[in-house]
Amino acid sequence: AFWPLAAIFAAALLVVGRRMVRQMTEPLQAMEQAAERMAEGRYEADIPVRSDDEIGRLAEAFNQMADAIAKEDERKREFLANVSHELRTPLSYMKGYSEALLAGLAKTKEEEKAYLRLIHRETERMERLVRDLLDLARLEGQSVPLERAPVAFAQVIEDVIATYEPIAAQKRIELACELDYDIIVNGDADRLEQVVRNLLDNAIRYTPEGGVVTVRLSRLSEAEGELVVQDTGKGIPKDQLPFLGQRFFRVDRARTRKEGGTGLGLAIVKQIVSLHDGVIWFDSDLGRGMTVFVRLPLVREEE
């Protein structure tokens, strides 16, 4: 009686053992195959997770890693596509007008000057785009550390407003400001100036003649201050607000290109604000202008 029972027990152990080995090896084989596909640039992975042990957790982690790599790859592809698209327009203008000049198609000196002005305009646009791209890459990679020091933020804002007053006057736009001069931010003065410049530049650019741009700096608490930049431009629809600050996002692509925007200004602003441990958000309705809110931590008096 012993040997038949032993044979049955051994057979059962063999079946269970094979099942356990298969349960362990199948995910490992799937991971090996997925790793080979990833080496070829295909990042999809759907490793079966059939247990809650080390193998199961490894398979789950592998799936998460593959998903993260796939998303990053898609983000890079989208970024490169956007850069190519943004560069294509000024390059085509420059090529077309330079060929026209070389072919002698400009009949008068005035036409030649007009072509040269267009080439110069597109060159400046490319220069701004490349500069903004490099700036954003440095900020995102934190390769340029912030030079933190106590900054009188109101003075920074006032200096920026002074540089924009002639532009606003030319468009007959009123620049109004309400600034709390006691607000001190522990930050990088140059980067904070860049935030104000980008926000003010956008506000003036999209505000029609006779409009108003208002800049307010106020203290919300001992620990937090708020910068508000408000314009009376055409605004944007509510459903577009979540996309503000994404690279190359424009509500009106054709109009923004004509006005010289690169679609990167708000992305740079968001990155700088984030590096200062602050937050930024937007409020707008189509036809009633845009309001940008920036909240930053302040230097406390006891500090």
PDB file of C-alpha atoms in Angstrom:
ATOM      1  CA  ALA A   1       0.000   0.000   0.000  1.00  0.00           C
ATOM      2  CA  PHE A   2       2.918   2.296   0.676  1.00  0.00           C
ATOM      3  CA  TRP A   3       4.372   2.312  -2.883  1.00  0.00           C
ATOM      4  CA  PRO A   4       1.153   3.189  -4.696  1.00  0.00           C
ATOM      5  CA  LEU A   5       0.556   6.061  -2.262  1.00  0.00           C
ATOM      6  CA  ALA A   6       4.153   7.211  -2.659  1.00  0.00           C
ATOM      7  CA  ALA A   7       3.804   7.126  -6.449  1.00  0.00           C
ATOM      8  CA  ILE A   8       0.583   9.159  -6.289  1.00  0.00           C
ATOM      9  CA  PHE A   9       2.228  11.644  -3.900  1.00  0.00           C
ATOM     10  CA  ALA A  10       5.309  11.943  -6.158  1.00  0.00           C
ATOM     11  CA  ALA A  11       3.114  12.483  -9.208  1.00  0.00           C
ATOM     12  CA  ALA A  12       1.148  15.153  -7.368  1.00  0.00           C
ATOM     13  CA  LEU A  13       4.387  16.848  -6.305  1.00  0.00           C
ATOM     14  CA  LEU A  14       5.608  16.744  -9.894  1.00  0.00           C
ATOM     15  CA  VAL A  15       2.404  18.356 -11.208  1.00  0.00           C
ATOM     16  CA  VAL A  16       2.465  21.041  -8.513  1.00  0.00           C
ATOM     17  CA  GLY A  17       6.188  21.588  -9.033  1.00  0.00           C
ATOM     18  CA  ARG A  18       5.777  21.995 -12.778  1.00  0.00           C
ATOM     19  CA  ARG A  19       2.947  24.442 -12.238  1.00  0.00           C
ATOM     20  CA  MET A  20       5.055  26.465  -9.789  1.00  0.00           C
ATOM     21  CA  VAL A  21       8.040  26.445 -12.138  1.00  0.00           C
ATOM     22  CA  ARG A  22       5.809  27.511 -15.054  1.00  0.00           C
ATOM     23  CA  GLN A  23       4.255  30.213 -12.888  1.00  0.00           C
ATOM     24  CA  MET A  24       7.769  31.512 -12.181  1.00  0.00           C
ATOM     25  CA  THR A  25       9.324  31.100 -15.621  1.00  0.00           C
ATOM     26  CA  GLU A  26       6.482  32.412 -17.808  1.00  0.00           C
ATOM     27  CA  PRO A  27       6.693  35.986 -16.455  1.00  0.00           C
ATOM     28  CA  LEU A  28      10.508  35.834 -16.647  1.00  0.00           C
ATOM     29  CA  GLN A  29      10.382  34.679 -20.258  1.00  0.00           C
ATOM     30  CA  ALA A  30       7.830  37.398 -21.036  1.00  0.00           C
ATOM     31  CA  MET A  31      10.140  39.974 -19.428  1.00  0.00           C
ATOM     32  CA  GLU A  32      13.072  38.734 -21.489  1.00  0.00           C
ATOM     33  CA  GLN A  33      11.039  39.029 -24.701  1.00  0.00           C
ATOM     34  CA  ALA A  34       9.770  42.482 -23.699  1.00  0.00           C
ATOM     35  CA  ALA A  35      13.331  43.612 -22.913  1.00  0.00           C
ATOM     36  CA  GLU A  36      14.403  42.513 -26.414  1.00  0.00           C
ATOM     37  CA  ARG A  37      11.507  44.478 -27.936  1.00  0.00           C
ATOM     38  CA  MET A  38      12.450  47.543 -25.850  1.00  0.00           C
ATOM     39  CA  ALA A  39      16.029  47.305 -27.166  1.00  0.00           C
ATOM     40  CA  GLU A  40      14.493  47.649 -30.642  1.00  0.00           C
ATOM     41  CA  GLY A  41      12.481  50.709 -29.612  1.00  0.00           C
ATOM     42  CA  ARG A  42       9.123  48.992 -28.960  1.00  0.00           C
ATOM     43  CA  TYR A  43       8.146  49.732 -25.381  1.00  0.00           C
ATOM     44  CA  GLU A  44       4.826  47.926 -25.003  1.00  0.00           C
ATOM     45  CA  ALA A  45       4.850  45.298 -22.243  1.00  0.00           C
ATOM     46  CA  ASP A  46       1.986  43.381 -20.724  1.00  0.00           C
ATOM     47  CA  ILE A  47       3.656  40.886 -18.423  1.00  0.00           C
ATOM     48  CA  PRO A  48       1.041  38.683 -16.707  1.00  0.00           C
ATOM     49  CA  VAL A  49       0.934  39.200 -12.925  1.00  0.00           C
ATOM     50  CA  ARG A  50      -0.335  35.946 -11.471  1.00  0.00           C
ATOM     51  CA  SER A  51       1.011  36.052  -7.940  1.00  0.00           C
ATOM     52  CA  ASP A  52       1.802  38.439  -5.121  1.00  0.00           C
ATOM     53  CA  ASP A  53       5.278  37.074  -4.499  1.00  0.00           C
ATOM     54  CA  GLU A  54       8.655  38.454  -5.647  1.00  0.00           C
ATOM     55  CA  ILE A  55       8.081  37.342  -9.273  1.00  0.00           C
ATOM     56  CA  GLY A  56       4.635  38.943  -9.365  1.00  0.00           C
ATOM     57  CA  ARG A  57       5.942  42.196  -7.903  1.00  0.00           C
ATOM     58  CA  LEU A  58       8.857  42.144 -10.356  1.00  0.00           C
ATOM     59  CA  ALA A  59       6.435  41.688 -13.269  1.00  0.00           C
ATOM     60  CA  GLU A  60       4.278  44.556 -12.017  1.00  0.00           C
ATOM     61  CA  ALA A  61       7.341  46.804 -11.633  1.00  0.00           C
ATOM     62  CA  PHE A  62       8.490  45.839 -15.151  1.00  0.00           C
ATOM     63  CA  ASN A  63       5.080  46.798 -16.577  1.00  0.00           C
ATOM     64  CA  GLN A  64       5.203  50.152 -14.788  1.00  0.00           C
ATOM     65  CA  MET A  65       8.746  50.791 -16.023  1.00  0.00           C
ATOM     66  CA  ALA A  66       7.798  49.941 -19.615  1.00  0.00           C
ATOM     67  CA  ASP A  67       4.762  52.216 -19.397  1.00  0.00           C
ATOM     68  CA  ALA A  68       6.874  55.090 -18.051  1.00  0.00           C
ATOM     69  CA  ILE A  69       9.488  54.634 -20.792  1.00  0.00           C
ATOM     70  CA  ALA A  70       6.768  54.499 -23.460  1.00  0.00           C
ATOM     71  CA  LYS A  71       5.238  57.738 -22.180  1.00  0.00           C
ATOM     72  CA  GLU A  72       8.622  59.464 -22.053  1.00  0.00           C
ATOM     73  CA  ASP A  73       9.414  58.261 -25.566  1.00  0.00           C
ATOM     74  CA  GLU A  74       6.065  59.573 -26.807  1.00  0.00           C
ATOM     75  CA  ARG A  75       6.691  62.899 -25.044  1.00  0.00           C
ATOM     76  CA  LYS A  76      10.101  63.216 -26.719  1.00  0.00           C
ATOM     77  CA  ARG A  77       8.675  62.316 -30.115  1.00  0.00           C
ATOM     78  CA  GLU A  78       5.937  64.915 -29.680  1.00  0.00           C
ATOM     79  CA  PHE A  79       8.485  67.488 -28.542  1.00  0.00           C
ATOM     80  CA  LEU A  80      10.712  66.872 -31.574  1.00  0.00           C
ATOM     81  CA  ALA A  81       7.706  67.009 -33.887  1.00  0.00           C
ATOM     82  CA  ASN A  82       6.683  70.349 -32.362  1.00  0.00           C
ATOM     83  CA  VAL A  83      10.197  71.763 -32.684  1.00  0.00           C
ATOM     84  CA  SER A  84      10.386  70.642 -36.319  1.00  0.00           C
ATOM     85  CA  HIS A  85       6.987  72.192 -37.013  1.00  0.00           C
ATOM     86  CA  GLU A  86       7.931  75.467 -35.334  1.00  0.00           C
ATOM     87  CA  LEU A  87      11.222  75.724 -37.243  1.00  0.00           C
ATOM     88  CA  ARG A  88       9.718  74.759 -40.588  1.00  0.00           C
ATOM     89  CA  THR A  89       7.658  77.960 -40.947  1.00  0.00           C
ATOM     90  CA  PRO A  90      10.447  80.539 -40.469  1.00  0.00           C
ATOM     91  CA  LEU A  91      12.887  78.419 -42.489  1.00  0.00           C
ATOM     92  CA  SER A  92      10.475  78.202 -45.420  1.00  0.00           C
ATOM     93  CA  TYR A  93       9.936  81.984 -45.322  1.00  0.00           C
ATOM     94  CA  MET A  94      13.685  82.652 -45.189  1.00  0.00           C
ATOM     95  CA  LYS A  95      14.398  80.202 -48.015  1.00  0.00           C
ATOM     96  CA  GLY A  96      11.609  81.577 -50.222  1.00  0.00           C
ATOM     97  CA  TYR A  97      12.473  85.249 -49.820  1.00  0.00           C
ATOM     98  CA  SER A  98      16.244  84.702 -50.105  1.00  0.00           C
ATOM     99  CA  GLU A  99      15.706  82.717 -53.331  1.00  0.00           C
ATOM    100  CA  ALA A 100      13.511  85.539 -54.622  1.00  0.00           C
ATOM    101  CA  LEU A 101      16.286  88.039 -53.897  1.00  0.00           C
ATOM    102  CA  LEU A 102      18.932  85.849 -55.553  1.00  0.00           C
ATOM    103  CA  ALA A 103      16.713  85.400 -58.605  1.00  0.00           C
ATOM    104  CA  GLY A 104      16.276  89.160 -58.892  1.00  0.00           C
ATOM    105  CA  LEU A 105      12.501  89.018 -58.458  1.00  0.00           C
ATOM    106  CA  ALA A 106      12.499  92.201 -56.370  1.00  0.00           C
ATOM    107  CA  LYS A 107      11.971  94.951 -58.960  1.00  0.00           C
ATOM    108  CA  THR A 108      12.703  97.942 -56.725  1.00  0.00           C
ATOM    109  CA  LYS A 109      14.889  98.808 -53.739  1.00  0.00           C
ATOM    110  CA  GLU A 110      11.763  99.006 -51.600  1.00  0.00           C
ATOM    111  CA  GLU A 111      10.797  95.451 -52.516  1.00  0.00           C
ATOM    112  CA  GLU A 112      14.322  94.288 -51.677  1.00  0.00           C
ATOM    113  CA  LYS A 113      14.100  96.001 -48.280  1.00  0.00           C
ATOM    114  CA  ALA A 114      10.697  94.423 -47.668  1.00  0.00           C
ATOM    115  CA  TYR A 115      12.094  90.953 -48.413  1.00  0.00           C
ATOM    116  CA  LEU A 116      15.089  91.585 -46.158  1.00  0.00           C
ATOM    117  CA  ARG A 117      12.825  92.789 -43.361  1.00  0.00           C
ATOM    118  CA  LEU A 118      10.799  89.569 -43.610  1.00  0.00           C
ATOM    119  CA  ILE A 119      13.967  87.452 -43.538  1.00  0.00           C
ATOM    120  CA  HIS A 120      15.197  89.419 -40.516  1.00  0.00           C
ATOM    121  CA  ARG A 121      11.850  88.960 -38.746  1.00  0.00           C
ATOM    122  CA  GLU A 122      11.915  85.196 -39.264  1.00  0.00           C
ATOM    123  CA  THR A 123      15.564  85.038 -38.150  1.00  0.00           C
ATOM    124  CA  GLU A 124      14.612  86.778 -34.919  1.00  0.00           C
ATOM    125  CA  ARG A 125      11.725  84.343 -34.443  1.00  0.00           C
ATOM    126  CA  MET A 126      14.080  81.376 -34.826  1.00  0.00           C
ATOM    127  CA  GLU A 127      16.543  82.981 -32.428  1.00  0.00           C
ATOM    128  CA  ARG A 128      13.795  83.437 -29.805  1.00  0.00           C
ATOM    129  CA  LEU A 129      12.595  79.875 -30.290  1.00  0.00           C
ATOM    130  CA  VAL A 130      16.067  78.367 -29.889  1.00  0.00           C
ATOM    131  CA  ARG A 131      16.800  80.581 -26.882  1.00  0.00           C
ATOM    132  CA  ASP A 132      13.524  79.614 -25.206  1.00  0.00           C
ATOM    133  CA  LEU A 133      14.102  75.922 -25.939  1.00  0.00           C
ATOM    134  CA  LEU A 134      17.564  76.020 -24.378  1.00  0.00           C
ATOM    135  CA  ASP A 135      16.260  77.970 -21.401  1.00  0.00           C
ATOM    136  CA  LEU A 136      13.415  75.530 -20.816  1.00  0.00           C
ATOM    137  CA  ALA A 137      15.757  72.537 -21.150  1.00  0.00           C
ATOM    138  CA  ARG A 138      18.120  74.021 -18.560  1.00  0.00           C
ATOM    139  CA  LEU A 139      15.282  74.790 -16.162  1.00  0.00           C
ATOM    140  CA  GLU A 140      13.727  71.341 -16.491  1.00  0.00           C
ATOM    141  CA  GLY A 141      17.094  69.665 -16.060  1.00  0.00           C
ATOM    142  CA  GLN A 142      17.999  72.089 -13.240  1.00  0.00           C
ATOM    143  CA  SER A 143      21.412  72.432 -14.904  1.00  0.00           C
ATOM    144  CA  VAL A 144      21.348  76.146 -14.008  1.00  0.00           C
ATOM    145  CA  PRO A 145      20.822  76.315 -10.236  1.00  0.00           C
ATOM    146  CA  LEU A 146      18.873  79.231  -8.820  1.00  0.00           C
ATOM    147  CA  GLU A 147      20.957  81.993  -7.242  1.00  0.00           C
ATOM    148  CA  ARG A 148      18.716  82.434  -4.215  1.00  0.00           C
ATOM    149  CA  ALA A 149      18.816  85.613  -2.150  1.00  0.00           C
ATOM    150  CA  PRO A 150      16.228  87.900  -0.514  1.00  0.00           C
ATOM    151  CA  VAL A 151      14.571  89.811  -3.354  1.00  0.00           C
ATOM    152  CA  ALA A 152      12.405  92.940  -3.070  1.00  0.00           C
ATOM    153  CA  PHE A 153       9.870  91.590  -5.549  1.00  0.00           C
ATOM    154  CA  ALA A 154       7.944  94.854  -5.961  1.00  0.00           C
ATOM    155  CA  GLN A 155      11.112  96.605  -7.148  1.00  0.00           C
ATOM    156  CA  VAL A 156      11.716  93.865  -9.729  1.00  0.00           C
ATOM    157  CA  ILE A 157       8.136  94.270 -10.985  1.00  0.00           C
ATOM    158  CA  GLU A 158       8.427  98.053 -11.102  1.00  0.00           C
ATOM    159  CA  ASP A 159      11.632  97.874 -13.154  1.00  0.00           C
ATOM    160  CA  VAL A 160      10.014  95.507 -15.665  1.00  0.00           C
ATOM    161  CA  ILE A 161       6.901  97.691 -15.951  1.00  0.00           C
ATOM    162  CA  ALA A 162       9.126 100.702 -16.702  1.00  0.00           C
ATOM    163  CA  THR A 163      10.611  98.893 -19.726  1.00  0.00           C
ATOM    164  CA  TYR A 164       7.148  98.039 -21.055  1.00  0.00           C
ATOM    165  CA  GLU A 165       5.599 101.494 -20.605  1.00  0.00           C
ATOM    166  CA  PRO A 166       6.676 102.743 -24.090  1.00  0.00           C
ATOM    167  CA  ILE A 167       5.228  99.602 -25.736  1.00  0.00           C
ATOM    168  CA  ALA A 168       1.971  99.972 -23.788  1.00  0.00           C
ATOM    169  CA  ALA A 169       1.786 103.683 -24.633  1.00  0.00           C
ATOM    170  CA  GLN A 170       2.224 102.896 -28.321  1.00  0.00           C
ATOM    171  CA  LYS A 171      -0.800 100.555 -28.127  1.00  0.00           C
ATOM    172  CA  ARG A 172      -2.657 103.041 -25.883  1.00  0.00           C
ATOM    173  CA  ILE A 173      -2.862 100.418 -23.150  1.00  0.00           C
ATOM    174  CA  GLU A 174      -3.060 101.586 -19.559  1.00  0.00           C
ATOM    175  CA  LEU A 175      -0.588  99.922 -17.183  1.00  0.00           C
ATOM    176  CA  ALA A 176      -1.947  99.945 -13.636  1.00  0.00           C
ATOM    177  CA  CYS A 177      -0.055  98.543 -10.666  1.00  0.00           C
ATOM    178  CA  GLU A 178      -0.673  98.011  -6.957  1.00  0.00           C
ATOM    179  CA  LEU A 179       2.494  96.784  -5.274  1.00  0.00           C
ATOM    180  CA  ASP A 180       3.318  95.903  -1.675  1.00  0.00           C
ATOM    181  CA  TYR A 181       6.946  97.011  -1.287  1.00  0.00           C
ATOM    182  CA  ASP A 182       7.419  95.090   1.962  1.00  0.00           C
ATOM    183  CA  ILE A 183       7.226  91.710   0.234  1.00  0.00           C
ATOM    184  CA  ILE A 184      10.553  89.860   0.184  1.00  0.00           C
ATOM    185  CA  VAL A 185      10.947  86.621  -1.778  1.00  0.00           C
ATOM    186  CA  ASN A 186      13.848  84.230  -1.269  1.00  0.00           C
ATOM    187  CA  GLY A 187      14.602  83.649  -4.919  1.00  0.00           C
ATOM    188  CA  ASP A 188      16.625  84.288  -8.048  1.00  0.00           C
ATOM    189  CA  ALA A 189      16.083  87.928  -9.047  1.00  0.00           C
ATOM    190  CA  ASP A 190      16.868  87.317 -12.737  1.00  0.00           C
ATOM    191  CA  ARG A 191      14.456  84.378 -12.983  1.00  0.00           C
ATOM    192  CA  LEU A 192      11.714  86.254 -11.121  1.00  0.00           C
ATOM    193  CA  GLU A 193      12.199  89.134 -13.534  1.00  0.00           C
ATOM    194  CA  GLN A 194      11.803  86.624 -16.376  1.00  0.00           C
ATOM    195  CA  VAL A 195       8.455  85.538 -14.903  1.00  0.00           C
ATOM    196  CA  VAL A 196       7.178  89.121 -14.775  1.00  0.00           C
ATOM    197  CA  ARG A 197       8.486  89.892 -18.275  1.00  0.00           C
ATOM    198  CA  ASN A 198       6.808  86.866 -19.835  1.00  0.00           C
ATOM    199  CA  LEU A 199       3.488  87.501 -18.102  1.00  0.00           C
ATOM    200  CA  LEU A 200       3.504  91.219 -18.899  1.00  0.00           C
ATOM    201  CA  ASP A 201       4.585  90.566 -22.477  1.00  0.00           C
ATOM    202  CA  ASN A 202       1.650  88.172 -22.978  1.00  0.00           C
ATOM    203  CA  ALA A 203      -0.817  90.548 -21.334  1.00  0.00           C
ATOM    204  CA  ILE A 204       0.190  93.515 -23.522  1.00  0.00           C
ATOM    205  CA  ARG A 205       0.410  91.383 -26.675  1.00  0.00           C
ATOM    206  CA  TYR A 206      -3.146  90.105 -26.367  1.00  0.00           C
ATOM    207  CA  THR A 207      -4.780  93.291 -25.066  1.00  0.00           C
ATOM    208  CA  PRO A 208      -6.305  95.514 -27.774  1.00  0.00           C
ATOM    209  CA  GLU A 209      -5.784  99.252 -28.041  1.00  0.00           C
ATOM    210  CA  GLY A 210      -7.441 101.181 -25.242  1.00  0.00           C
ATOM    211  CA  GLY A 211      -7.313  98.194 -22.884  1.00  0.00           C
ATOM    212  CA  VAL A 212      -5.915  97.893 -19.359  1.00  0.00           C
ATOM    213  CA  VAL A 213      -3.232  95.635 -17.907  1.00  0.00           C
ATOM    214  CA  THR A 214      -3.184  95.485 -14.116  1.00  0.00           C
ATOM    215  CA  VAL A 215      -0.321  94.136 -12.006  1.00  0.00           C
ATOM    216  CA  ARG A 216      -0.901  93.507  -8.299  1.00  0.00           C
ATOM    217  CA  LEU A 217       1.486  92.210  -5.651  1.00  0.00           C
ATOM    218  CA  SER A 218      -0.015  91.533  -2.250  1.00  0.00           C
ATOM    219  CA  ARG A 219       0.660  89.589   0.924  1.00  0.00           C
ATOM    220  CA  LEU A 220      -1.746  86.738   1.602  1.00  0.00           C
ATOM    221  CA  SER A 221      -0.113  85.738   4.894  1.00  0.00           C
ATOM    222  CA  GLU A 222       3.234  85.975   6.651  1.00  0.00           C
ATOM    223  CA  ALA A 223       4.425  83.033   4.590  1.00  0.00           C
ATOM    224  CA  GLU A 224       2.914  83.689   1.161  1.00  0.00           C
ATOM    225  CA  GLY A 225       2.593  86.481  -1.382  1.00  0.00           C
ATOM    226  CA  GLU A 226       0.593  86.686  -4.603  1.00  0.00           C
ATOM    227  CA  LEU A 227       1.365  88.272  -7.965  1.00  0.00           C
ATOM    228  CA  VAL A 228      -1.658  88.871 -10.198  1.00  0.00           C
ATOM    229  CA  VAL A 229      -1.395  89.970 -13.841  1.00  0.00           C
ATOM    230  CA  GLN A 230      -4.764  90.800 -15.373  1.00  0.00           C
ATOM    231  CA  ASP A 231      -5.594  92.026 -18.868  1.00  0.00           C
ATOM    232  CA  THR A 232      -8.710  93.058 -20.773  1.00  0.00           C
ATOM    233  CA  GLY A 233      -7.897  91.067 -23.895  1.00  0.00           C
ATOM    234  CA  LYS A 234     -10.088  88.525 -25.640  1.00  0.00           C
ATOM    235  CA  GLY A 235      -9.338  85.767 -23.122  1.00  0.00           C
ATOM    236  CA  ILE A 236      -9.615  82.062 -23.870  1.00  0.00           C
ATOM    237  CA  PRO A 237     -12.334  79.435 -23.377  1.00  0.00           C
ATOM    238  CA  LYS A 238     -12.480  77.732 -19.977  1.00  0.00           C
ATOM    239  CA  ASP A 239     -11.787  74.321 -21.477  1.00  0.00           C
ATOM    240  CA  GLN A 240      -8.433  75.587 -22.812  1.00  0.00           C
ATOM    241  CA  LEU A 241      -7.134  76.720 -19.399  1.00  0.00           C
ATOM    242  CA  PRO A 242      -5.636  73.333 -18.366  1.00  0.00           C
ATOM    243  CA  PHE A 243      -3.387  73.412 -21.448  1.00  0.00           C
ATOM    244  CA  LEU A 244      -1.788  76.779 -20.648  1.00  0.00           C
ATOM    245  CA  GLY A 245       1.872  76.299 -19.798  1.00  0.00           C
ATOM    246  CA  GLN A 246       2.294  73.234 -21.985  1.00  0.00           C
ATOM    247  CA  ARG A 247       5.105  73.511 -24.504  1.00  0.00           C
ATOM    248  CA  PHE A 248       4.079  75.100 -27.806  1.00  0.00           C
ATOM    249  CA  PHE A 249       0.422  75.384 -26.791  1.00  0.00           C
ATOM    250  CA  ARG A 250      -1.342  78.275 -28.467  1.00  0.00           C
ATOM    251  CA  VAL A 251      -5.026  79.071 -28.497  1.00  0.00           C
ATOM    252  CA  ASP A 252      -4.690  80.825 -31.856  1.00  0.00           C
ATOM    253  CA  ARG A 253      -1.581  79.450 -33.555  1.00  0.00           C
ATOM    254  CA  ALA A 254      -1.673  81.675 -36.647  1.00  0.00           C
ATOM    255  CA  ARG A 255      -2.244  84.870 -34.668  1.00  0.00           C
ATOM    256  CA  THR A 256       0.458  84.084 -32.106  1.00  0.00           C
ATOM    257  CA  ARG A 257       3.047  83.377 -34.798  1.00  0.00           C
ATOM    258  CA  LYS A 258       2.200  86.672 -36.460  1.00  0.00           C
ATOM    259  CA  GLU A 259       2.733  88.448 -33.133  1.00  0.00           C
ATOM    260  CA  GLY A 260       6.056  86.705 -32.530  1.00  0.00           C
ATOM    261  CA  GLY A 261       5.222  84.224 -29.754  1.00  0.00           C
ATOM    262  CA  THR A 262       7.083  80.926 -29.469  1.00  0.00           C
ATOM    263  CA  GLY A 263       4.521  79.031 -27.375  1.00  0.00           C
ATOM    264  CA  LEU A 264       7.153  78.462 -24.682  1.00  0.00           C
ATOM    265  CA  GLY A 265       6.864  81.565 -22.496  1.00  0.00           C
ATOM    266  CA  LEU A 266       4.296  80.191 -20.052  1.00  0.00           C
ATOM    267  CA  ALA A 267       6.095  76.824 -19.918  1.00  0.00           C
ATOM    268  CA  ILE A 268       9.222  78.697 -18.783  1.00  0.00           C
ATOM    269  CA  VAL A 269       7.183  80.695 -16.250  1.00  0.00           C
ATOM    270  CA  LYS A 270       5.629  77.533 -14.792  1.00  0.00           C
ATOM    271  CA  GLN A 271       9.049  75.919 -14.434  1.00  0.00           C
ATOM    272  CA  ILE A 272      10.573  78.968 -12.700  1.00  0.00           C
ATOM    273  CA  VAL A 273       7.615  79.271 -10.322  1.00  0.00           C
ATOM    274  CA  SER A 274       7.858  75.561  -9.511  1.00  0.00           C
ATOM    275  CA  LEU A 275      11.606  75.879  -8.789  1.00  0.00           C
ATOM    276  CA  HIS A 276      10.718  78.659  -6.323  1.00  0.00           C
ATOM    277  CA  ASP A 277       8.253  76.298  -4.556  1.00  0.00           C
ATOM    278  CA  GLY A 278       5.372  78.402  -5.817  1.00  0.00           C
ATOM    279  CA  VAL A 279       2.156  77.717  -7.717  1.00  0.00           C
ATOM    280  CA  ILE A 280       0.587  79.309 -10.794  1.00  0.00           C
ATOM    281  CA  TRP A 281      -2.901  79.114 -12.229  1.00  0.00           C
ATOM    282  CA  PHE A 282      -5.059  80.926 -14.749  1.00  0.00           C
ATOM    283  CA  ASP A 283      -8.592  82.244 -14.956  1.00  0.00           C
ATOM    284  CA  SER A 284     -10.329  83.421 -18.092  1.00  0.00           C
ATOM    285  CA  ASP A 285     -13.528  83.494 -20.058  1.00  0.00           C
ATOM    286  CA  LEU A 286     -13.690  84.120 -23.775  1.00  0.00           C
ATOM    287  CA  GLY A 287     -14.169  87.851 -24.329  1.00  0.00           C
ATOM    288  CA  ARG A 288     -13.283  89.040 -20.816  1.00  0.00           C
ATOM    289  CA  GLY A 289      -9.505  88.863 -20.635  1.00  0.00           C
ATOM    290  CA  MET A 290      -7.040  86.694 -18.749  1.00  0.00           C
ATOM    291  CA  THR A 291      -5.907  86.675 -15.129  1.00  0.00           C
ATOM    292  CA  VAL A 292      -2.713  84.915 -14.011  1.00  0.00           C
ATOM    293  CA  PHE A 293      -2.114  84.140 -10.327  1.00  0.00           C
ATOM    294  CA  VAL A 294       1.367  83.358  -8.997  1.00  0.00           C
ATOM    295  CA  ARG A 295       1.830  82.487  -5.327  1.00  0.00           C
ATOM    296  CA  LEU A 296       5.328  82.390  -3.848  1.00  0.00           C
ATOM    297  CA  PRO A 297       6.692  81.676  -0.364  1.00  0.00           C
ATOM    298  CA  LEU A 298       8.053  84.773   1.383  1.00  0.00           C
ATOM    299  CA  VAL A 299      11.016  85.443   3.625  1.00  0.00           C
ATOM    300  CA  ARG A 300       9.595  85.722   7.133  1.00  0.00           C
ATOM    301  CA  GLU A 301      10.617  88.676   9.248  1.00  0.00           C
ATOM    302  CA  GLU A 302      12.368  86.506  11.841  1.00  0.00           C
ATOM    303  CA  GLU A 303      14.476  84.979   9.066  1.00  0.00           C
TER     304      GLU A 303
END
